[in-house]
Coordinates of C-alpha atoms in Angstrom, one line a residue:
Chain V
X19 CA -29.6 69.8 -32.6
X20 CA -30.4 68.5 -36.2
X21 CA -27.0 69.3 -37.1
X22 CA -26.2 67.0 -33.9
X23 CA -28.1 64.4 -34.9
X24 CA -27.5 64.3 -38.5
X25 CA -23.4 63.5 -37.6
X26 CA -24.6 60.8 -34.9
X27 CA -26.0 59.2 -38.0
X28 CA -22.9 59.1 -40.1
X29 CA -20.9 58.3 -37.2
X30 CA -22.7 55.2 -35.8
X31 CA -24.8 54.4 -38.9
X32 CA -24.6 52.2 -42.4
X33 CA -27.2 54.0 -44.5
X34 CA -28.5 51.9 -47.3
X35 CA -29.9 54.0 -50.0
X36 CA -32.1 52.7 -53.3
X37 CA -29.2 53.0 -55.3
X38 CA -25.9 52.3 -53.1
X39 CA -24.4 52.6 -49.4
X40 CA -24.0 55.1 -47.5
X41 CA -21.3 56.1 -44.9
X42 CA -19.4 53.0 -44.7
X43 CA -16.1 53.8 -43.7
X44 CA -15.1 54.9 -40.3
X45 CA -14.4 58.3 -39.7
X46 CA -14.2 58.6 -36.0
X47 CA -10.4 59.4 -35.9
X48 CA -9.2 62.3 -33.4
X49 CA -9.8 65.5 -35.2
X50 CA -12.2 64.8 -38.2
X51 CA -15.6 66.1 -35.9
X52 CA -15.3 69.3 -33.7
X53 CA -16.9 68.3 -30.5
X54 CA -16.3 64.8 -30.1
X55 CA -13.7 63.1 -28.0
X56 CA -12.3 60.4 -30.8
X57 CA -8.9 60.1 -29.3
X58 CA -7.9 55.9 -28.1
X59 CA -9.3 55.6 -24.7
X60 CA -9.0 52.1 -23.0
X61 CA -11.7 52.8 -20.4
X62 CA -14.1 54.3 -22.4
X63 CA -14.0 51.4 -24.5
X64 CA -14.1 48.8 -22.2
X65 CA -17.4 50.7 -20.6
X66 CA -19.1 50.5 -24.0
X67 CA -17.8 47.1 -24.9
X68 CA -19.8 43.9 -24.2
X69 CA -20.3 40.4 -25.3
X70 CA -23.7 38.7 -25.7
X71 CA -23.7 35.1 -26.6
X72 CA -26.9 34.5 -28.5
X73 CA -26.9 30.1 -29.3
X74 CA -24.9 27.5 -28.6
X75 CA -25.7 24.2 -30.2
X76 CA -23.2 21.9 -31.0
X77 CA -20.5 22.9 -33.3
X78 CA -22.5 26.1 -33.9
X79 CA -22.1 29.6 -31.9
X80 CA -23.5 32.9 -32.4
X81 CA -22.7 36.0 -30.7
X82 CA -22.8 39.6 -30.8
X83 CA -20.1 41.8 -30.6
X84 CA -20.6 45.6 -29.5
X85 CA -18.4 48.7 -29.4
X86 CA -15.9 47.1 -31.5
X87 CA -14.0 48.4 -34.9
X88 CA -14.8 47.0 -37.9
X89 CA -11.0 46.5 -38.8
X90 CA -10.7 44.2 -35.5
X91 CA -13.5 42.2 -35.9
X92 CA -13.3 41.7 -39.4
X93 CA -9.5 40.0 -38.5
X94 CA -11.0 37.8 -35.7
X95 CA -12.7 36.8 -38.8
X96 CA -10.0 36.2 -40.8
X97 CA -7.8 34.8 -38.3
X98 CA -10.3 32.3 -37.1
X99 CA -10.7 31.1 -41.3
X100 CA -7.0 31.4 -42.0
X101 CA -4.7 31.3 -38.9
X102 CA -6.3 29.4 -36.3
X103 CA -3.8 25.8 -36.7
X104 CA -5.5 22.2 -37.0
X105 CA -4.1 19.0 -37.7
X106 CA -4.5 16.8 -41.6
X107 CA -3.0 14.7 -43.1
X108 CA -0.7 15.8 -45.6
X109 CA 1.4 12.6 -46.6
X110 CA 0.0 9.8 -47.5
X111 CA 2.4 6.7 -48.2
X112 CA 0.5 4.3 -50.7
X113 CA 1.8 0.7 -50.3
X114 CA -1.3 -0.7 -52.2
X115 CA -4.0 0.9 -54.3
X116 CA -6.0 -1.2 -56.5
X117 CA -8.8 0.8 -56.3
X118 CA -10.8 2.9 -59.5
X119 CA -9.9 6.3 -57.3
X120 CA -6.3 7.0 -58.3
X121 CA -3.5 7.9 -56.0
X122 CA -3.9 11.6 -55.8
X123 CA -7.4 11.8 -55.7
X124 CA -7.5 9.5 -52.9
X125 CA -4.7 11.6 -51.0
X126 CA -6.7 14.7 -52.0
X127 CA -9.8 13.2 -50.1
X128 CA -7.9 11.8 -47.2
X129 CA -6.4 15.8 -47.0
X130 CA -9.9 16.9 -46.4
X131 CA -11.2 14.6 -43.6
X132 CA -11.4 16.8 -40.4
X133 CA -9.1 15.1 -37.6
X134 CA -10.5 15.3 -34.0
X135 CA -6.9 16.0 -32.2
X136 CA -6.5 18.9 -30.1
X137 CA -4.2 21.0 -32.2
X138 CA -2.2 22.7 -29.1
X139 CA -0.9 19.4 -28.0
X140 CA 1.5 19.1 -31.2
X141 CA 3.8 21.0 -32.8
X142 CA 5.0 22.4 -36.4
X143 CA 6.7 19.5 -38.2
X144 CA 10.8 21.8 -38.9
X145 CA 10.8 22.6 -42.5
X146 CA 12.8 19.8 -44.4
X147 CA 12.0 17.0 -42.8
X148 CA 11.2 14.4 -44.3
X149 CA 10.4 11.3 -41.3
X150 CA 8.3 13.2 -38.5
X151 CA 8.5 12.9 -35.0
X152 CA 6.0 11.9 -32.0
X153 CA 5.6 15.7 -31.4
X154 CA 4.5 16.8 -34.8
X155 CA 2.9 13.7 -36.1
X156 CA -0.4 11.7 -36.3
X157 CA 0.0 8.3 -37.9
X158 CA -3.0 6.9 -39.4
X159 CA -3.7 3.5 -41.6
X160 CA -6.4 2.5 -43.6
X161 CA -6.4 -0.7 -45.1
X162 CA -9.4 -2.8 -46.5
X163 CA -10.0 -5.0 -48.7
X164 CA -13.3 -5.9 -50.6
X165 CA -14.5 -9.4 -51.1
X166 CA -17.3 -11.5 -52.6
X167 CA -20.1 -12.6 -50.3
X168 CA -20.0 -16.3 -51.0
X169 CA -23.9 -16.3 -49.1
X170 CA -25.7 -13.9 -50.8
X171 CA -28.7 -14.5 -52.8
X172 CA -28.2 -15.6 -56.3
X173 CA -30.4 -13.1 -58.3
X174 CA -29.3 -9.9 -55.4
X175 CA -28.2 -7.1 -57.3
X176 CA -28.0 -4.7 -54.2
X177 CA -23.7 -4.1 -53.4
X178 CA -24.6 -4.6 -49.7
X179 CA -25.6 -8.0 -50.0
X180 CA -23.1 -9.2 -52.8
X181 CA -19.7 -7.9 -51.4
X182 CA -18.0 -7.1 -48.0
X183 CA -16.6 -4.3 -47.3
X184 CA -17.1 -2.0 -50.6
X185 CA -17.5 1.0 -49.0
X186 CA -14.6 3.0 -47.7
X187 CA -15.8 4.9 -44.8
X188 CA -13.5 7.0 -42.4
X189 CA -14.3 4.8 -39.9
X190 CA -11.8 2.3 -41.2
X191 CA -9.1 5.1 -40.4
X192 CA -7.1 3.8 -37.5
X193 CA -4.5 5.1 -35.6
X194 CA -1.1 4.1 -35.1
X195 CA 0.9 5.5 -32.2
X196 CA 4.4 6.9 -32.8
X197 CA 7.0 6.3 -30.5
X198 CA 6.2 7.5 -27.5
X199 CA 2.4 9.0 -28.1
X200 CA 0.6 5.8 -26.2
X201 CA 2.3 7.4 -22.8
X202 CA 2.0 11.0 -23.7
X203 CA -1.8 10.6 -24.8
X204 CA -3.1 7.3 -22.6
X205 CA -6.7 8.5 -22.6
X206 CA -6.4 10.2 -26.4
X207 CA -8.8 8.8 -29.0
X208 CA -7.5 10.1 -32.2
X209 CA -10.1 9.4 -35.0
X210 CA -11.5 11.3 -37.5
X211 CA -14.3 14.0 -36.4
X212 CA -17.1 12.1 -38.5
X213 CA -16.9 8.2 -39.3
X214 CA -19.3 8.2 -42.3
X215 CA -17.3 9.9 -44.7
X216 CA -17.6 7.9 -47.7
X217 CA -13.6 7.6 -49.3
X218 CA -13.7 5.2 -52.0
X219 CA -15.8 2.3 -53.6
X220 CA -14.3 -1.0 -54.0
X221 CA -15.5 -4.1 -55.7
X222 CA -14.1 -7.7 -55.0
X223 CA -10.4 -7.8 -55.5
X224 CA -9.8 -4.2 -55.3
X225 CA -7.6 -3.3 -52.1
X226 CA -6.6 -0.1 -50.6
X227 CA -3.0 -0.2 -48.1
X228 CA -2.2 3.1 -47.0
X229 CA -0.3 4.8 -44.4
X230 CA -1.0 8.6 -43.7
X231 CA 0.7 11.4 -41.5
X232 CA -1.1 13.8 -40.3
X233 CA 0.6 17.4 -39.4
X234 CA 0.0 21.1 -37.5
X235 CA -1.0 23.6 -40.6
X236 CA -3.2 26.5 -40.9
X237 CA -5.9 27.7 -43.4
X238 CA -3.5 30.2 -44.7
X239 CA -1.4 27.3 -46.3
X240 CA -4.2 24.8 -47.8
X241 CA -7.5 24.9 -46.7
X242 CA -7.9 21.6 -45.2
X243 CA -6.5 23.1 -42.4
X244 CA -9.2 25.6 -41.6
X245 CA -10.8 24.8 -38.2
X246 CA -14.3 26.7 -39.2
X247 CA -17.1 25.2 -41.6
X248 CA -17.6 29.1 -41.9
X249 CA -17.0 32.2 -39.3
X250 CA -18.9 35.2 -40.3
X251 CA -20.5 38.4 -39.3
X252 CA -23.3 41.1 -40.0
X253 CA -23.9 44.1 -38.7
X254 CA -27.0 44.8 -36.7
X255 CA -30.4 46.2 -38.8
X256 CA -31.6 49.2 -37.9
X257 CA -35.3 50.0 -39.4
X258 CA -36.8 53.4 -39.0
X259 CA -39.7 54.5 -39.9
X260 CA -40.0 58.4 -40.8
X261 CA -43.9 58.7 -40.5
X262 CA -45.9 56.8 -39.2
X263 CA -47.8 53.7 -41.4
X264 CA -51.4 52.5 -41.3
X265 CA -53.6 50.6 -43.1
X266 CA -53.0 49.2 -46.4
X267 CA -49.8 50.3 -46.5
X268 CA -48.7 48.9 -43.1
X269 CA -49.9 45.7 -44.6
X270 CA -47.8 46.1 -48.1
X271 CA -44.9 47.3 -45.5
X272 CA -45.3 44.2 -43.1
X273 CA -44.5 41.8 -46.4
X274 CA -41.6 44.0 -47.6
X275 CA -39.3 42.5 -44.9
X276 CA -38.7 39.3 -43.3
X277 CA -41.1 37.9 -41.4
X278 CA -41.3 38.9 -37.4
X279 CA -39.8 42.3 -38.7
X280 CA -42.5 44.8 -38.7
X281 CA -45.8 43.8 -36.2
X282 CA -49.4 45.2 -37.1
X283 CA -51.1 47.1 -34.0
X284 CA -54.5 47.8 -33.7
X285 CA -54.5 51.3 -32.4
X286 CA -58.0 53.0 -32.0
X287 CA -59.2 50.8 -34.9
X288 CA -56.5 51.9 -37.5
X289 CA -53.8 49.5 -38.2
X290 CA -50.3 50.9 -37.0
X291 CA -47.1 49.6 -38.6
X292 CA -44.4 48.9 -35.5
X293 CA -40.9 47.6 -35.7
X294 CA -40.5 44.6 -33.6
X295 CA -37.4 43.0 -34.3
X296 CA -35.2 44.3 -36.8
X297 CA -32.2 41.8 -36.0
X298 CA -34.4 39.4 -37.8
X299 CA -34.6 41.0 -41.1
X300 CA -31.9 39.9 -44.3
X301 CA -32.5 43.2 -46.1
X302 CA -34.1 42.3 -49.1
X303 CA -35.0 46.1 -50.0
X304 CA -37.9 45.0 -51.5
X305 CA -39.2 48.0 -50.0
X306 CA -37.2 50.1 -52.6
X307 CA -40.0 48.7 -55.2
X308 CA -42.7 50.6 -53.9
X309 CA -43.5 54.0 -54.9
X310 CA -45.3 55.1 -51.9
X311 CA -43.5 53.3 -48.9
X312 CA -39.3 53.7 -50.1
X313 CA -39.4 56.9 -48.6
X314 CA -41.1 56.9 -45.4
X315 CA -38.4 54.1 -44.6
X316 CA -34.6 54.4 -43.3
X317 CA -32.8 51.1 -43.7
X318 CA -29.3 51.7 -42.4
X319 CA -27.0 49.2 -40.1
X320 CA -25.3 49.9 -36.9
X321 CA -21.6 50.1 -37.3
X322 CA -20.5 48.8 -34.3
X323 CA -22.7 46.0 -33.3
X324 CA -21.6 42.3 -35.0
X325 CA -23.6 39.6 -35.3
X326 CA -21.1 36.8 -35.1
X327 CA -21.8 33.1 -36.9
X328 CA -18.9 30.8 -35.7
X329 CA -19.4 27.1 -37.4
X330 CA -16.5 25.0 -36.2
X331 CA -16.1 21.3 -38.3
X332 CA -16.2 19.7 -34.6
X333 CA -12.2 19.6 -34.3
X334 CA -12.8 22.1 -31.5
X335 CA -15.6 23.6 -29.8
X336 CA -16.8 27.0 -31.5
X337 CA -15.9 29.2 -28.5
X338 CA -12.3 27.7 -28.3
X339 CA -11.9 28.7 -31.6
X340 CA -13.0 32.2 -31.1
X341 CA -10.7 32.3 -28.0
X342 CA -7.6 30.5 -29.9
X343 CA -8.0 33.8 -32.7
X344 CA -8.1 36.3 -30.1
X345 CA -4.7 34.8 -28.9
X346 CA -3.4 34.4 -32.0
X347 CA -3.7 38.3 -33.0
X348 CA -2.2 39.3 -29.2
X349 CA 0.6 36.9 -30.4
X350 CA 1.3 38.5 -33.8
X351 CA 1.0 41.9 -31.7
X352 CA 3.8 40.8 -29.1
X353 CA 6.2 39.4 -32.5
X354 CA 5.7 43.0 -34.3
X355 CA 6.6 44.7 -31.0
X356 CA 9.8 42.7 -30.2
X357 CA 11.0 42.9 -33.7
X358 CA 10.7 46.8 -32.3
X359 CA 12.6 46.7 -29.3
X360 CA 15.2 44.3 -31.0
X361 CA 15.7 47.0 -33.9
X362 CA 15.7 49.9 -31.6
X363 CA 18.3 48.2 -29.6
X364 CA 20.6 47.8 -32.6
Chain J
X21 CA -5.4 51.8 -33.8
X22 CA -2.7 54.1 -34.8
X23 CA -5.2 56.6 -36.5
X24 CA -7.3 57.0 -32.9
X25 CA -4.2 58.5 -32.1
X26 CA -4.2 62.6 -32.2
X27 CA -0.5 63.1 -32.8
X28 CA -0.6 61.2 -35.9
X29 CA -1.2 63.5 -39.2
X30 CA -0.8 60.4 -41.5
X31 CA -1.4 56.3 -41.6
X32 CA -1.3 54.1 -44.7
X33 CA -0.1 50.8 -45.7
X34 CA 0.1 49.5 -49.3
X35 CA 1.0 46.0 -50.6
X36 CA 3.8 46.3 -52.8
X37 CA 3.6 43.4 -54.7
X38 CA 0.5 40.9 -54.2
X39 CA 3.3 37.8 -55.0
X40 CA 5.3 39.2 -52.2
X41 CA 4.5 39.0 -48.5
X42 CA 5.4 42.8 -48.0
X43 CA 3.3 45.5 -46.4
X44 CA 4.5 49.1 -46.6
X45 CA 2.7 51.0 -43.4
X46 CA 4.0 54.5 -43.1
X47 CA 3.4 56.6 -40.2
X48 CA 3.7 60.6 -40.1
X49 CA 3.6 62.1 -36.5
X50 CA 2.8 66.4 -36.6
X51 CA 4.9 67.7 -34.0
X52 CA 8.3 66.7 -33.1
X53 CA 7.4 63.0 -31.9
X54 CA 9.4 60.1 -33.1
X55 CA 7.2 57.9 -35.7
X56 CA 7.9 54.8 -33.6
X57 CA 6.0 55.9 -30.9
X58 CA 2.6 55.7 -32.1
X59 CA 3.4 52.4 -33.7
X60 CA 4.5 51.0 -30.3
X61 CA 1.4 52.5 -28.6
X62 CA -0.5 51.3 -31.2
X63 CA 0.8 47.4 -30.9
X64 CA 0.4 48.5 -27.4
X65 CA -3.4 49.3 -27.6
X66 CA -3.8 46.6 -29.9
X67 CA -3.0 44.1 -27.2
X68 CA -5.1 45.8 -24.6
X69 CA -7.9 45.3 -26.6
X70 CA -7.5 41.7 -27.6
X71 CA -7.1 41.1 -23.9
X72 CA -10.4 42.9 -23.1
X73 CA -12.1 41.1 -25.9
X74 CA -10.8 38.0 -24.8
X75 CA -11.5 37.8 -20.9
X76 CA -15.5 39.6 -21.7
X77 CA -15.9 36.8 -24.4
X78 CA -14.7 34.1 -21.9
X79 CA -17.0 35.7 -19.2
X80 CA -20.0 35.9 -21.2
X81 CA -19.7 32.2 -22.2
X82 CA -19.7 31.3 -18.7
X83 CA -22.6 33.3 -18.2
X84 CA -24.5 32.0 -20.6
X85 CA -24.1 28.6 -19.8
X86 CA -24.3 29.3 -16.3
X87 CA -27.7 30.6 -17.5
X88 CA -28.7 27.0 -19.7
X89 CA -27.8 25.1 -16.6
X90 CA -30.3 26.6 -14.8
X91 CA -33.2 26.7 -17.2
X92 CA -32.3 23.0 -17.7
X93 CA -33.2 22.4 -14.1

């Protein structure tokens, strides 16, 4: 039975030690432990698979993930920083720039500016060309020009009062419909996600005249085109403690971890150490300073239960992100396994 | 994917050269089973998965807005 128990815990368990980690790799493969059926079953792992969604506010998601590998979620992860496609612009055609920034920088800047256009209404722009169609380009302008307020006060030394229109914001982005994009987007509103970007700064006589295309790119090519602020995940905590703690040293214990971590009981008078919500704690191991407590203590993780932080820029919502990588890896899957058949056919 | 499967004896991959977009992945089946078999049930598995993930994700979000609606009202 210890035996048992002792393989449950370096099958499902992350063990963190004083001095390094312990079982982190997977090593549930068909064969490795006599006694347990590791071989790929579908239904057993849709029966132990679920999805809880934890918060949704605004461009923010968080979810847990259980029953899943850690080589599968880590590449949602990856897909959904790298491979998940947006739309920037990437050419930016300066007809007038009399501003301090220089060209480049300026383009640079522009690059960055996250685009609120649906991504999966456009397509690649074909390698090699140069002029860009409706159906792979966004045409934005931007020009402004700063002047002297002729009513300001005479003494004024604020910029807001002096001059008009100084500050670049990416408000002053406007679009330009190509072609025929007024009739294939009528009710489209194609601006940038945020309009107080601050660009440039201009004083009176400095102008800035440029036109920009925006195209379809992903993350993996230049990471203006990531779609996430971050994505990433944790594995679940899992405190244990191997006696049980009172007094003093539940206190010292209670201020080891994160707050809401460990709760104080009063049981017949003593004071009795509880955990209450691991999930919360960020593994500090302060507890690994303490003499008397490190090893009463079992700080390990769960293997296969993800905490999932999905942060999107606001191009799309964070859910339609998560779904968009999920696609994405069942397309690479389908590309590997026609290559397959065509090869095999040869 | 490929290594939950019991008639594979051997699974690796190595990047040849980081400059290079290359992955070596070599599969060794024990037995007399054609290598491209557990590939092909592995890409096959693969997809199941993704789908699963996919249409539970999709269902829990409903759910839990389902849920919001309500404790809005």
């Amino acid at each position: 039975m210890a035996a048992r128990r002792g393989t449950d815990e370096m099958r499902d368990r992350v063990v963190l030690g004083e001095f390094g980690v312990r079982n982190v790799h997977t090593t549930d493969f068909p064969g490795n432990y006599p006694g347990y059926e590791d071989a790929w079953d579908q239904r057993r792992f849709e029966e132990a698979f679920r999805v809880d969604v934890i918060r949704e506010e605004g461009d923010t998601l968080e979810f847990d993930m259980v029953g899943i590998d850690a080589a599968i979620a880590n590449a949602f992860r990856r897909i959904l920083l790298a491979e998940v496609p947006t739309m920037a612009v990437e050419k930016v055609f300066v007809y007038n720039n009399t501003s301090i920034v220089q060209d480049e920088i300026l383009a640079h800047r522009l690059g960055l500016i996250p685009i609120r256009a649906d991504p999966r209404l456009f397509e690649y722009r074909n390698q090699g060309d140069q002029e860009g169609t409706e159906i792979d380009t966004l045409q934005f302008q931007l020009k402004i020009k700063c002047k002297r307020n002729p009513q300001a006060a005479k003494e004024s030394s604020d910029p807001d009062e002096l001059y008009f229109n100084h500050k670049v914001y990416s408000k002053h982005m406007t679009w330009v419909p190509l072609g025929n994009q007024t009739d294939l987007f009528p009710d489209a509103d194609f601006r940038p996600v945020h309009d107080d970007i601050l660009i440039a700064l201009l004083r009176p006589g400095q102008e800035i005249d440029v036109l920009m295309h925006c195209v379809k790119g992903i993350g993996k090519d230049h990471a203006k085109f990531s779609p996430v602020a971050t994505a990433s995940y944790r594995l679940l905590p899992d405190i244990t403690l191997l006696q049980p703690i009172e007094d003093e040293a539940a206190e010292t214990l209670q201020k080891c971890f994160s707050p809401g971590v460990i709760e104080i009981q009063n049981i017949n008078g003593k004071k009795v150490a509880r955990v209450a919500n691991a999930r919360l704690d960020t593994f500090s191991r302060e507890i690994f300073r303490h003499e008397g407590l490190k090893n009463l203590v079992r700080l390990a993780r769960v293997r296969n239960h993800y905490i999932f932080s999905v942060e999107s820029t606001g191009i799309l919502p964070p859910d339609v992100l998560v779904s968009e990588a999920i696609k994405i890896l069942m397309g690479k899957c389908q590309r590997f396994l026609n290559e397959l058949d065509s090869v095999s056919m040869e | 994917m490929v290594m939950k499967n019991p008639d594979v004896e051997f699974c690796g991959y190595c990047i040849t050269h980081p400059s290079e977009s290359k992955i070596n992945f070599r599969i060794q089946t024990r037995g007399a089973l054609p290598a491209v078999e557990p590939f092909r049930k592995g890409l096959n598995d693969l997809m199941g998965v993704c789908q699963h993930v996919l249409s539970t994700f999709e269902r829990s979000m409903k759910e839990f807005r389902a849920q919001k609606e309500e404790e809005m009202q």
